[in-house]
Amino acid sequence: RRSGQGFQVNDCGQEVLQLGHRIQAAIETSSQKLQALQTGKAGSIGVGVVSTGKYFAPQILAAFMREYPDIDLRVTIGNRAEITQALDSHAVDLAIMGRPPQNISAGHDYLGEHPFGIIAAGSHPLRHLQTVPAAKLLAETFLMREPGSGTRALAGRYLDQYGAGRGYASITMNANESIKQAVMAGMGIAMISLHTVIHELEQERLVCLKMPGLPLVRRWILVHPTEQPLSGAAEIFRSFLLSKRAAFLPG
């Protein structure tokens, strides 16, 4: 519309002008999101964590989310068999675990040491022995993780070797937290990741029994299938974790 002061935009023109601004902003936002996707700074990643790792993995994931807020994380927590299945079915892109799976093609990166020991209640009568004899050890009730757990397999191998194949009583539980509470209550003893009982050992609610070959030191690793390349977002997560691994592992 023309006036004495020149051209003025009428109401219809104002609507068109505002729409143009919104379209331009949407284009710029879409361009930024597309660039983020292309560089791996946006997208979605599936991360698997064996249940023992849940005592430190949340700190890793939270730090990553703060640094890369446009990357969505899908987290799966389970025992070794469950996480291996998740990798095999591509339900997760990477996994924090103790040993590489044997039945799938996968690469892995070393994250740090992972110690295991046999724990007992802080008042347990075996706590003062410099070495617990096999006969006394096997007379105890062992609290074991469920079948499919890497911790259960490790405990079974150690007890079979130290006890020369002799039998022992056991109770199965499907969570480290349940095992910790049961040991503190005096239900039995257990082989467990020492990363899961740091505070209880410091507070002397639990003790590590002195045994030959203990602690058993295993590894934490980051596993990724090699059938296809990692996405940009997954590669960024991998680089982030490898650059900061020492800051997150207990001990």
PDB file of C-alpha atoms in Angstrom:
ATOM      1  CA  ARG A   1       0.000   0.000   0.000  1.00  0.00           C
ATOM      2  CA  ARG A   2       1.336   3.391  -1.009  1.00  0.00           C
ATOM      3  CA  SER A   3       1.029   6.438   1.241  1.00  0.00           C
ATOM      4  CA  GLY A   4       2.541   9.863   1.509  1.00  0.00           C
ATOM      5  CA  GLN A   5       5.457   8.317   3.386  1.00  0.00           C
ATOM      6  CA  GLY A   6       6.134   5.739   0.665  1.00  0.00           C
ATOM      7  CA  PHE A   7       5.161   2.082   0.604  1.00  0.00           C
ATOM      8  CA  GLN A   8       3.716   0.483   3.747  1.00  0.00           C
ATOM      9  CA  VAL A   9       3.067  -3.199   4.333  1.00  0.00           C
ATOM     10  CA  ASN A  10      -0.596  -3.975   4.973  1.00  0.00           C
ATOM     11  CA  ASP A  11      -1.863  -6.749   7.272  1.00  0.00           C
ATOM     12  CA  CYS A  12      -1.682  -9.352   4.529  1.00  0.00           C
ATOM     13  CA  GLY A  13       1.872  -8.340   3.737  1.00  0.00           C
ATOM     14  CA  GLN A  14       2.813  -8.536   7.421  1.00  0.00           C
ATOM     15  CA  GLU A  15       1.571 -12.131   7.530  1.00  0.00           C
ATOM     16  CA  VAL A  16       3.613 -13.003   4.446  1.00  0.00           C
ATOM     17  CA  LEU A  17       6.682 -11.287   5.904  1.00  0.00           C
ATOM     18  CA  GLN A  18       6.387 -13.147   9.229  1.00  0.00           C
ATOM     19  CA  LEU A  19       5.846 -16.412   7.394  1.00  0.00           C
ATOM     20  CA  GLY A  20       8.996 -15.740   5.398  1.00  0.00           C
ATOM     21  CA  HIS A  21      10.960 -15.177   8.611  1.00  0.00           C
ATOM     22  CA  ARG A  22       9.647 -18.455  10.047  1.00  0.00           C
ATOM     23  CA  ILE A  23      10.516 -20.337   6.869  1.00  0.00           C
ATOM     24  CA  GLN A  24      14.025 -18.879   6.898  1.00  0.00           C
ATOM     25  CA  ALA A  25      14.474 -19.847  10.560  1.00  0.00           C
ATOM     26  CA  ALA A  26      13.198 -23.368   9.852  1.00  0.00           C
ATOM     27  CA  ILE A  27      15.618 -23.713   6.940  1.00  0.00           C
ATOM     28  CA  GLU A  28      18.531 -22.593   9.120  1.00  0.00           C
ATOM     29  CA  THR A  29      17.493 -24.988  11.911  1.00  0.00           C
ATOM     30  CA  SER A  30      17.130 -27.875   9.468  1.00  0.00           C
ATOM     31  CA  SER A  31      20.508 -27.060   7.975  1.00  0.00           C
ATOM     32  CA  GLN A  32      22.115 -27.094  11.427  1.00  0.00           C
ATOM     33  CA  LYS A  33      20.452 -30.415  12.307  1.00  0.00           C
ATOM     34  CA  LEU A  34      21.496 -31.942   8.985  1.00  0.00           C
ATOM     35  CA  GLN A  35      25.067 -30.796   9.551  1.00  0.00           C
ATOM     36  CA  ALA A  36      24.967 -32.274  13.071  1.00  0.00           C
ATOM     37  CA  LEU A  37      23.747 -35.591  11.676  1.00  0.00           C
ATOM     38  CA  GLN A  38      26.445 -35.595   9.013  1.00  0.00           C
ATOM     39  CA  THR A  39      29.181 -34.932  11.576  1.00  0.00           C
ATOM     40  CA  GLY A  40      27.764 -37.446  14.065  1.00  0.00           C
ATOM     41  CA  LYS A  41      26.793 -34.790  16.613  1.00  0.00           C
ATOM     42  CA  ALA A  42      23.138 -35.785  16.396  1.00  0.00           C
ATOM     43  CA  GLY A  43      21.299 -39.049  16.003  1.00  0.00           C
ATOM     44  CA  SER A  44      20.633 -42.076  18.185  1.00  0.00           C
ATOM     45  CA  ILE A  45      22.957 -44.663  19.761  1.00  0.00           C
ATOM     46  CA  GLY A  46      22.163 -47.954  21.450  1.00  0.00           C
ATOM     47  CA  VAL A  47      24.555 -48.675  24.343  1.00  0.00           C
ATOM     48  CA  GLY A  48      24.615 -51.994  26.202  1.00  0.00           C
ATOM     49  CA  VAL A  49      26.022 -52.323  29.725  1.00  0.00           C
ATOM     50  CA  VAL A  50      26.508 -55.567  31.647  1.00  0.00           C
ATOM     51  CA  SER A  51      24.803 -55.311  35.012  1.00  0.00           C
ATOM     52  CA  THR A  52      28.073 -55.044  36.942  1.00  0.00           C
ATOM     53  CA  GLY A  53      28.858 -51.885  34.965  1.00  0.00           C
ATOM     54  CA  LYS A  54      25.780 -50.046  36.158  1.00  0.00           C
ATOM     55  CA  TYR A  55      27.743 -48.861  39.191  1.00  0.00           C
ATOM     56  CA  PHE A  56      29.841 -46.500  37.043  1.00  0.00           C
ATOM     57  CA  ALA A  57      28.240 -46.372  33.567  1.00  0.00           C
ATOM     58  CA  PRO A  58      25.619 -43.719  34.512  1.00  0.00           C
ATOM     59  CA  GLN A  59      28.423 -41.214  35.156  1.00  0.00           C
ATOM     60  CA  ILE A  60      29.821 -41.889  31.675  1.00  0.00           C
ATOM     61  CA  LEU A  61      26.425 -41.564  30.008  1.00  0.00           C
ATOM     62  CA  ALA A  62      25.508 -38.388  31.894  1.00  0.00           C
ATOM     63  CA  ALA A  63      28.800 -36.710  30.956  1.00  0.00           C
ATOM     64  CA  PHE A  64      28.298 -37.670  27.307  1.00  0.00           C
ATOM     65  CA  MET A  65      24.736 -36.306  27.287  1.00  0.00           C
ATOM     66  CA  ARG A  66      25.941 -32.979  28.676  1.00  0.00           C
ATOM     67  CA  GLU A  67      28.553 -32.665  25.941  1.00  0.00           C
ATOM     68  CA  TYR A  68      26.368 -33.974  23.094  1.00  0.00           C
ATOM     69  CA  PRO A  69      22.759 -33.035  23.944  1.00  0.00           C
ATOM     70  CA  ASP A  70      21.511 -33.719  20.390  1.00  0.00           C
ATOM     71  CA  ILE A  71      22.514 -37.396  20.500  1.00  0.00           C
ATOM     72  CA  ASP A  72      19.848 -39.672  21.961  1.00  0.00           C
ATOM     73  CA  LEU A  73      21.011 -42.666  24.012  1.00  0.00           C
ATOM     74  CA  ARG A  74      19.118 -45.948  24.263  1.00  0.00           C
ATOM     75  CA  VAL A  75      20.579 -47.902  27.180  1.00  0.00           C
ATOM     76  CA  THR A  76      20.185 -51.653  27.710  1.00  0.00           C
ATOM     77  CA  ILE A  77      21.382 -53.253  30.971  1.00  0.00           C
ATOM     78  CA  GLY A  78      21.575 -57.027  31.345  1.00  0.00           C
ATOM     79  CA  ASN A  79      23.832 -59.978  32.043  1.00  0.00           C
ATOM     80  CA  ARG A  80      26.552 -61.062  29.641  1.00  0.00           C
ATOM     81  CA  ALA A  81      24.280 -63.350  27.616  1.00  0.00           C
ATOM     82  CA  GLU A  82      21.615 -60.654  27.253  1.00  0.00           C
ATOM     83  CA  ILE A  83      24.079 -57.973  26.144  1.00  0.00           C
ATOM     84  CA  THR A  84      25.730 -60.372  23.686  1.00  0.00           C
ATOM     85  CA  GLN A  85      22.299 -61.056  22.191  1.00  0.00           C
ATOM     86  CA  ALA A  86      21.624 -57.311  21.958  1.00  0.00           C
ATOM     87  CA  LEU A  87      24.886 -56.834  20.037  1.00  0.00           C
ATOM     88  CA  ASP A  88      24.131 -59.754  17.751  1.00  0.00           C
ATOM     89  CA  SER A  89      20.641 -58.462  16.924  1.00  0.00           C
ATOM     90  CA  HIS A  90      21.922 -54.869  16.508  1.00  0.00           C
ATOM     91  CA  ALA A  91      19.655 -53.682  19.311  1.00  0.00           C
ATOM     92  CA  VAL A  92      22.756 -51.855  20.592  1.00  0.00           C
ATOM     93  CA  ASP A  93      25.679 -50.347  18.682  1.00  0.00           C
ATOM     94  CA  LEU A  94      28.311 -50.715  21.412  1.00  0.00           C
ATOM     95  CA  ALA A  95      28.548 -52.441  24.773  1.00  0.00           C
ATOM     96  CA  ILE A  96      30.535 -52.069  27.976  1.00  0.00           C
ATOM     97  CA  MET A  97      31.387 -55.572  29.187  1.00  0.00           C
ATOM     98  CA  GLY A  98      34.152 -57.788  30.532  1.00  0.00           C
ATOM     99  CA  ARG A  99      35.052 -60.147  27.673  1.00  0.00           C
ATOM    100  CA  PRO A 100      34.423 -59.969  23.915  1.00  0.00           C
ATOM    101  CA  PRO A 101      31.567 -62.206  22.726  1.00  0.00           C
ATOM    102  CA  GLN A 102      32.658 -65.465  21.124  1.00  0.00           C
ATOM    103  CA  ASN A 103      29.757 -65.996  18.754  1.00  0.00           C
ATOM    104  CA  ILE A 104      29.759 -62.685  16.855  1.00  0.00           C
ATOM    105  CA  SER A 105      32.331 -60.765  14.857  1.00  0.00           C
ATOM    106  CA  ALA A 106      33.316 -57.853  17.080  1.00  0.00           C
ATOM    107  CA  GLY A 107      36.189 -55.545  17.888  1.00  0.00           C
ATOM    108  CA  HIS A 108      36.910 -54.087  21.294  1.00  0.00           C
ATOM    109  CA  ASP A 109      38.816 -51.316  23.069  1.00  0.00           C
ATOM    110  CA  TYR A 110      40.448 -51.652  26.482  1.00  0.00           C
ATOM    111  CA  LEU A 111      38.903 -49.437  29.163  1.00  0.00           C
ATOM    112  CA  GLY A 112      40.598 -50.523  32.389  1.00  0.00           C
ATOM    113  CA  GLU A 113      41.137 -53.192  35.031  1.00  0.00           C
ATOM    114  CA  HIS A 114      38.213 -54.997  36.643  1.00  0.00           C
ATOM    115  CA  PRO A 115      39.022 -56.822  39.926  1.00  0.00           C
ATOM    116  CA  PHE A 116      36.943 -59.623  41.473  1.00  0.00           C
ATOM    117  CA  GLY A 117      37.166 -60.990  45.006  1.00  0.00           C
ATOM    118  CA  ILE A 118      35.268 -63.179  47.464  1.00  0.00           C
ATOM    119  CA  ILE A 119      33.326 -61.092  49.966  1.00  0.00           C
ATOM    120  CA  ALA A 120      31.900 -61.941  53.382  1.00  0.00           C
ATOM    121  CA  ALA A 121      30.044 -60.040  56.091  1.00  0.00           C
ATOM    122  CA  GLY A 122      32.214 -57.711  58.160  1.00  0.00           C
ATOM    123  CA  SER A 123      31.808 -59.984  61.205  1.00  0.00           C
ATOM    124  CA  HIS A 124      32.464 -63.268  59.372  1.00  0.00           C
ATOM    125  CA  PRO A 125      34.707 -65.712  61.329  1.00  0.00           C
ATOM    126  CA  LEU A 126      36.976 -66.290  58.298  1.00  0.00           C
ATOM    127  CA  ARG A 127      37.836 -62.600  57.941  1.00  0.00           C
ATOM    128  CA  HIS A 128      41.061 -62.757  59.991  1.00  0.00           C
ATOM    129  CA  LEU A 129      42.619 -65.804  58.288  1.00  0.00           C
ATOM    130  CA  GLN A 130      45.666 -65.035  56.158  1.00  0.00           C
ATOM    131  CA  THR A 131      44.597 -67.783  53.765  1.00  0.00           C
ATOM    132  CA  VAL A 132      41.220 -69.495  53.880  1.00  0.00           C
ATOM    133  CA  PRO A 133      41.690 -73.278  53.404  1.00  0.00           C
ATOM    134  CA  ALA A 134      39.701 -74.885  50.609  1.00  0.00           C
ATOM    135  CA  ALA A 135      37.750 -77.075  53.047  1.00  0.00           C
ATOM    136  CA  LYS A 136      36.592 -74.081  55.086  1.00  0.00           C
ATOM    137  CA  LEU A 137      35.747 -72.091  51.960  1.00  0.00           C
ATOM    138  CA  LEU A 138      33.663 -74.856  50.409  1.00  0.00           C
ATOM    139  CA  ALA A 139      31.788 -75.364  53.678  1.00  0.00           C
ATOM    140  CA  GLU A 140      30.233 -71.934  53.128  1.00  0.00           C
ATOM    141  CA  THR A 141      27.092 -71.223  51.108  1.00  0.00           C
ATOM    142  CA  PHE A 142      27.914 -69.334  47.920  1.00  0.00           C
ATOM    143  CA  LEU A 143      25.578 -66.665  46.602  1.00  0.00           C
ATOM    144  CA  MET A 144      25.800 -66.878  42.818  1.00  0.00           C
ATOM    145  CA  ARG A 145      24.506 -64.820  39.915  1.00  0.00           C
ATOM    146  CA  GLU A 146      22.057 -66.376  37.468  1.00  0.00           C
ATOM    147  CA  PRO A 147      23.080 -68.582  34.500  1.00  0.00           C
ATOM    148  CA  GLY A 148      24.328 -66.405  31.647  1.00  0.00           C
ATOM    149  CA  SER A 149      26.181 -64.074  34.014  1.00  0.00           C
ATOM    150  CA  GLY A 150      29.908 -63.598  33.436  1.00  0.00           C
ATOM    151  CA  THR A 151      30.444 -63.278  37.194  1.00  0.00           C
ATOM    152  CA  ARG A 152      28.809 -66.669  37.773  1.00  0.00           C
ATOM    153  CA  ALA A 153      31.060 -68.294  35.164  1.00  0.00           C
ATOM    154  CA  LEU A 154      34.159 -66.713  36.710  1.00  0.00           C
ATOM    155  CA  ALA A 155      33.185 -67.809  40.232  1.00  0.00           C
ATOM    156  CA  GLY A 156      32.480 -71.352  39.062  1.00  0.00           C
ATOM    157  CA  ARG A 157      35.876 -71.675  37.397  1.00  0.00           C
ATOM    158  CA  TYR A 158      37.707 -70.353  40.456  1.00  0.00           C
ATOM    159  CA  LEU A 159      35.871 -72.592  42.921  1.00  0.00           C
ATOM    160  CA  ASP A 160      36.307 -75.679  40.747  1.00  0.00           C
ATOM    161  CA  GLN A 161      40.039 -74.996  40.541  1.00  0.00           C
ATOM    162  CA  TYR A 162      40.618 -74.071  44.198  1.00  0.00           C
ATOM    163  CA  GLY A 163      38.338 -76.801  45.527  1.00  0.00           C
ATOM    164  CA  ALA A 164      39.648 -79.448  43.110  1.00  0.00           C
ATOM    165  CA  GLY A 165      36.150 -80.084  41.820  1.00  0.00           C
ATOM    166  CA  ARG A 166      34.523 -80.630  45.211  1.00  0.00           C
ATOM    167  CA  GLY A 167      30.901 -79.544  45.585  1.00  0.00           C
ATOM    168  CA  TYR A 168      29.507 -76.626  47.551  1.00  0.00           C
ATOM    169  CA  ALA A 169      26.095 -75.246  48.484  1.00  0.00           C
ATOM    170  CA  SER A 170      24.831 -72.282  46.492  1.00  0.00           C
ATOM    171  CA  ILE A 171      21.907 -69.890  46.207  1.00  0.00           C
ATOM    172  CA  THR A 172      21.182 -68.108  42.916  1.00  0.00           C
ATOM    173  CA  MET A 173      20.285 -64.413  42.795  1.00  0.00           C
ATOM    174  CA  ASN A 174      19.894 -62.278  39.691  1.00  0.00           C
ATOM    175  CA  ALA A 175      21.366 -58.976  40.890  1.00  0.00           C
ATOM    176  CA  ASN A 176      24.609 -57.815  42.479  1.00  0.00           C
ATOM    177  CA  GLU A 177      22.684 -55.594  44.888  1.00  0.00           C
ATOM    178  CA  SER A 178      20.682 -58.559  46.179  1.00  0.00           C
ATOM    179  CA  ILE A 179      23.887 -60.533  46.652  1.00  0.00           C
ATOM    180  CA  LYS A 180      25.540 -57.686  48.567  1.00  0.00           C
ATOM    181  CA  GLN A 181      22.599 -57.363  50.937  1.00  0.00           C
ATOM    182  CA  ALA A 182      22.408 -61.134  51.453  1.00  0.00           C
ATOM    183  CA  VAL A 183      26.130 -61.369  52.233  1.00  0.00           C
ATOM    184  CA  MET A 184      25.868 -58.528  54.762  1.00  0.00           C
ATOM    185  CA  ALA A 185      22.920 -60.342  56.356  1.00  0.00           C
ATOM    186  CA  GLY A 186      25.041 -63.482  56.796  1.00  0.00           C
ATOM    187  CA  MET A 187      23.319 -65.715  54.233  1.00  0.00           C
ATOM    188  CA  GLY A 188      26.625 -66.718  52.659  1.00  0.00           C
ATOM    189  CA  ILE A 189      29.680 -65.455  50.786  1.00  0.00           C
ATOM    190  CA  ALA A 190      30.107 -64.486  47.139  1.00  0.00           C
ATOM    191  CA  MET A 191      32.551 -63.755  44.371  1.00  0.00           C
ATOM    192  CA  ILE A 192      31.704 -60.317  43.054  1.00  0.00           C
ATOM    193  CA  SER A 193      33.138 -57.382  41.135  1.00  0.00           C
ATOM    194  CA  LEU A 194      34.995 -55.248  43.663  1.00  0.00           C
ATOM    195  CA  HIS A 195      33.816 -52.190  41.729  1.00  0.00           C
ATOM    196  CA  THR A 196      30.325 -52.911  43.091  1.00  0.00           C
ATOM    197  CA  VAL A 197      31.282 -52.974  46.790  1.00  0.00           C
ATOM    198  CA  ILE A 198      33.741 -50.094  47.204  1.00  0.00           C
ATOM    199  CA  HIS A 199      31.685 -48.227  49.815  1.00  0.00           C
ATOM    200  CA  GLU A 200      30.727 -51.344  51.783  1.00  0.00           C
ATOM    201  CA  LEU A 201      34.400 -52.376  52.012  1.00  0.00           C
ATOM    202  CA  GLU A 202      35.419 -48.881  53.126  1.00  0.00           C
ATOM    203  CA  GLN A 203      32.723 -48.959  55.810  1.00  0.00           C
ATOM    204  CA  GLU A 204      33.774 -52.520  56.817  1.00  0.00           C
ATOM    205  CA  ARG A 205      30.262 -53.842  56.323  1.00  0.00           C
ATOM    206  CA  LEU A 206      31.912 -56.302  53.944  1.00  0.00           C
ATOM    207  CA  VAL A 207      35.413 -57.807  53.885  1.00  0.00           C
ATOM    208  CA  CYS A 208      37.441 -59.522  51.174  1.00  0.00           C
ATOM    209  CA  LEU A 209      38.557 -62.993  52.188  1.00  0.00           C
ATOM    210  CA  LYS A 210      42.241 -63.719  51.629  1.00  0.00           C
ATOM    211  CA  MET A 211      42.492 -66.414  49.000  1.00  0.00           C
ATOM    212  CA  PRO A 212      45.194 -67.629  46.592  1.00  0.00           C
ATOM    213  CA  GLY A 213      45.019 -65.840  43.257  1.00  0.00           C
ATOM    214  CA  LEU A 214      42.645 -63.129  44.455  1.00  0.00           C
ATOM    215  CA  PRO A 215      41.737 -60.585  43.443  1.00  0.00           C
ATOM    216  CA  LEU A 216      41.171 -61.945  39.952  1.00  0.00           C
ATOM    217  CA  VAL A 217      41.853 -59.004  37.666  1.00  0.00           C
ATOM    218  CA  ARG A 218      39.847 -58.951  34.467  1.00  0.00           C
ATOM    219  CA  ARG A 219      39.217 -56.087  32.057  1.00  0.00           C
ATOM    220  CA  TRP A 220      36.539 -53.630  31.141  1.00  0.00           C
ATOM    221  CA  ILE A 221      36.207 -53.310  27.370  1.00  0.00           C
ATOM    222  CA  LEU A 222      34.026 -51.442  24.880  1.00  0.00           C
ATOM    223  CA  VAL A 223      32.721 -53.900  22.277  1.00  0.00           C
ATOM    224  CA  HIS A 224      31.406 -53.044  18.811  1.00  0.00           C
ATOM    225  CA  PRO A 225      30.342 -55.386  15.981  1.00  0.00           C
ATOM    226  CA  THR A 226      32.602 -55.272  12.915  1.00  0.00           C
ATOM    227  CA  GLU A 227      30.032 -56.367  10.325  1.00  0.00           C
ATOM    228  CA  GLN A 228      29.393 -52.731   9.451  1.00  0.00           C
ATOM    229  CA  PRO A 229      31.017 -49.383  10.320  1.00  0.00           C
ATOM    230  CA  LEU A 230      29.852 -47.476  13.372  1.00  0.00           C
ATOM    231  CA  SER A 231      27.565 -44.514  12.739  1.00  0.00           C
ATOM    232  CA  GLY A 232      29.019 -41.053  13.209  1.00  0.00           C
ATOM    233  CA  ALA A 233      27.249 -40.678  16.551  1.00  0.00           C
ATOM    234  CA  ALA A 234      28.448 -44.085  17.770  1.00  0.00           C
ATOM    235  CA  GLU A 235      32.014 -43.254  16.740  1.00  0.00           C
ATOM    236  CA  ILE A 236      31.819 -40.013  18.713  1.00  0.00           C
ATOM    237  CA  PHE A 237      30.645 -41.959  21.792  1.00  0.00           C
ATOM    238  CA  ARG A 238      33.499 -44.408  21.364  1.00  0.00           C
ATOM    239  CA  SER A 239      36.082 -41.608  21.104  1.00  0.00           C
ATOM    240  CA  PHE A 240      34.553 -39.792  24.078  1.00  0.00           C
ATOM    241  CA  LEU A 241      34.698 -42.865  26.307  1.00  0.00           C
ATOM    242  CA  LEU A 242      38.245 -43.787  25.305  1.00  0.00           C
ATOM    243  CA  SER A 243      39.477 -40.256  25.974  1.00  0.00           C
ATOM    244  CA  LYS A 244      37.914 -40.111  29.451  1.00  0.00           C
ATOM    245  CA  ARG A 245      37.915 -43.744  30.602  1.00  0.00           C
ATOM    246  CA  ALA A 246      40.336 -43.193  33.490  1.00  0.00           C
ATOM    247  CA  ALA A 247      38.040 -40.556  34.995  1.00  0.00           C
ATOM    248  CA  PHE A 248      35.051 -42.880  35.264  1.00  0.00           C
ATOM    249  CA  LEU A 249      36.360 -46.262  36.415  1.00  0.00           C
ATOM    250  CA  PRO A 250      36.331 -46.806  40.204  1.00  0.00           C
ATOM    251  CA  GLY A 251      39.526 -47.201  42.157  1.00  0.00           C
TER     252      GLY A 251
END
